[in-house]
XYZ file of C-alpha atoms in Angstrom:
189
model
C -0.314 0.097 0.089
C 1.563 3.494 -0.889
C 1.302 5.537 1.926
C 3.080 8.744 0.633
C 3.665 10.535 -2.466
C 6.015 13.022 -3.607
C 5.708 14.884 -7.321
C 7.844 17.091 -8.837
C 7.556 19.489 -11.474
C 11.313 19.955 -13.493
C 11.616 22.821 -15.999
C 14.227 22.033 -18.296
C 15.616 20.857 -21.874
C 15.110 17.057 -22.987
C 18.561 16.305 -22.509
C 17.547 16.045 -18.078
C 19.188 19.011 -17.006
C 16.758 20.603 -14.104
C 16.379 24.421 -14.341
C 14.115 24.595 -11.908
C 12.165 22.423 -9.477
C 8.602 22.694 -7.744
C 7.624 19.904 -5.278
C 4.561 18.700 -3.245
C 3.832 16.015 -1.219
C 1.127 14.367 0.592
C 0.365 10.403 1.839
C -0.774 9.328 5.235
C 0.852 11.636 7.585
C 3.365 9.586 8.650
C 5.860 11.996 7.301
C 8.191 10.178 5.562
C 9.091 12.366 3.605
C 10.729 14.733 6.628
C 12.040 17.452 4.413
C 8.149 18.150 4.180
C 5.825 18.576 5.899
C 2.949 16.031 5.506
C -0.196 16.788 4.187
C -3.183 13.533 4.317
C -4.780 13.142 0.702
C -5.899 10.441 -1.489
C -3.916 11.037 -4.993
C -4.528 10.204 -8.431
C -3.794 13.272 -10.020
C -1.674 16.290 -9.278
C -2.424 20.017 -10.167
C -0.436 23.569 -9.488
C -1.327 26.686 -9.890
C 1.203 28.686 -8.061
C 4.048 29.446 -10.349
C 4.507 30.877 -13.987
C 4.829 28.787 -17.064
C 7.095 30.309 -19.534
C 6.357 29.834 -22.916
C 8.129 27.293 -24.992
C 9.439 25.499 -21.870
C 9.671 21.960 -21.408
C 8.477 20.311 -18.103
C 8.532 16.978 -17.068
C 6.329 15.376 -14.037
C 8.259 13.175 -11.762
C 6.229 10.918 -8.975
C 7.763 9.249 -6.141
C 5.646 6.774 -4.357
C 6.854 5.112 -1.026
C 4.564 2.081 1.190
C 4.345 1.475 4.730
C 8.085 -0.553 4.093
C 9.994 2.595 2.953
C 10.466 0.917 -0.090
C 10.296 3.586 -3.139
C 8.952 3.890 -7.089
C 9.798 6.728 -9.068
C 8.250 7.500 -12.759
C 8.621 10.103 -14.918
C 6.650 11.770 -17.565
C 8.087 11.816 -20.859
C 7.570 16.059 -21.007
C 5.713 18.405 -22.930
C 6.830 21.844 -24.317
C 4.712 24.969 -23.711
C 3.110 26.434 -26.447
C 1.188 29.541 -25.546
C 1.294 31.182 -29.240
C -0.916 30.732 -32.478
C 0.394 29.654 -35.597
C 2.044 31.984 -37.737
C 0.819 32.777 -41.357
C 3.604 32.224 -43.889
C 1.433 32.752 -47.047
C -1.808 32.677 -48.249
C -2.579 32.823 -51.991
C -5.926 32.317 -54.494
C -5.018 29.174 -56.713
C -4.268 25.726 -56.319
C -1.034 25.522 -56.274
C 1.571 25.666 -53.532
C 2.760 29.898 -53.275
C 0.453 30.855 -56.265
C -1.826 33.600 -55.872
C -3.943 34.189 -59.243
C -6.166 37.405 -59.794
C -8.613 35.723 -61.793
C -10.300 32.337 -61.856
C -12.117 30.972 -65.458
C -14.595 28.698 -63.843
C -17.781 29.799 -62.379
C -18.140 26.597 -60.435
C -14.866 26.667 -58.225
C -12.373 28.556 -56.192
C -9.354 27.238 -54.776
C -6.469 28.725 -52.173
C -3.471 27.548 -50.945
C -1.664 28.691 -47.398
C 1.268 28.064 -45.247
C 1.864 28.387 -41.336
C 4.103 27.281 -39.108
C 4.672 26.324 -35.372
C 7.553 25.517 -33.939
C 6.767 24.845 -30.801
C 4.073 22.334 -31.126
C 3.428 21.828 -34.784
C 0.160 22.415 -37.047
C -2.700 20.062 -35.813
C -5.189 21.439 -38.332
C -6.472 23.704 -41.258
C -10.073 24.928 -42.550
C -11.115 27.472 -44.807
C -14.310 29.411 -46.048
C -14.772 31.837 -49.122
C -16.082 34.799 -48.586
C -18.129 37.126 -51.013
C -17.335 41.231 -51.064
C -20.997 42.436 -51.255
C -20.096 46.192 -50.590
C -17.294 48.213 -48.304
C -15.983 46.115 -45.768
C -19.365 44.297 -46.355
C -19.008 40.449 -46.499
C -21.226 37.397 -46.915
C -19.996 33.580 -46.812
C -20.329 31.770 -49.308
C -18.818 28.568 -48.806
C -19.490 25.904 -46.968
C -23.249 26.853 -47.695
C -24.460 27.055 -44.062
C -23.050 30.860 -43.774
C -21.725 29.875 -40.535
C -19.174 27.026 -40.578
C -15.659 26.558 -41.627
C -15.215 23.454 -43.678
C -11.765 21.522 -41.774
C -9.511 20.277 -44.375
C -7.215 18.595 -41.415
C -2.964 18.939 -43.067
C -3.908 20.039 -46.298
C -2.475 23.401 -47.282
C -4.907 24.056 -50.588
C -8.680 23.551 -51.002
C -11.176 24.036 -53.924
C -14.824 24.310 -53.625
C -17.403 22.524 -55.483
C -21.449 23.220 -56.037
C -21.020 26.631 -55.468
C -21.945 29.229 -58.267
C -19.644 32.300 -58.706
C -20.811 35.254 -60.316
C -19.226 37.346 -62.889
C -16.976 40.174 -62.151
C -17.844 39.459 -58.185
C -14.766 39.787 -55.779
C -14.027 36.571 -53.354
C -11.506 35.788 -51.331
C -10.495 32.968 -48.920
C -10.275 32.817 -45.297
C -7.780 30.333 -43.418
C -7.596 29.200 -39.771
C -5.242 26.897 -38.442
C -4.516 25.297 -34.882
C -1.583 24.119 -33.166
C -1.451 20.982 -31.331
C -1.732 23.031 -28.064
C -5.062 24.183 -29.418
C -4.452 27.914 -30.223
C -5.779 28.995 -33.437
C -5.762 31.821 -35.811
C -7.599 32.608 -38.820
C -6.774 35.075 -41.905
């Protein structure tokens, strides 16, 4: 039976060097970890809100469990990198081809766009897009997806085309794209 836990959050790089430690212990009150005041608790999770988490910092969590015979077992997480920023847009253009930005489409039934985002910390999780029509100065109407409210998720694709939409001659249309990183931060243009 585990009678005491010691949890440590280490800030450092993936090589294992520890830059900072934050620790808490809890157990049955016997005080095996004599350098920490014992706290009686039942532990199945650990949450701290009393220290800053800097952007782009790598953290690991270690837990030491001790049984009544003072035998210890320690496990360390594989770690997590903190990403507090959204992805960065590198390029957005009209047209299906990478790095292409055309001014006119030959078809009245298709529209395409391509884009590039980067996220150095956590990486890209998904992209979404939609097509808007300019109806007056600073007045826009969504024409794709047809419901006028949602974005079309295209996963990791960096280009997309519409289907089943009729585009009017001499009207101005543009694409909006959104990108979500693996930390859940999003940005749209």
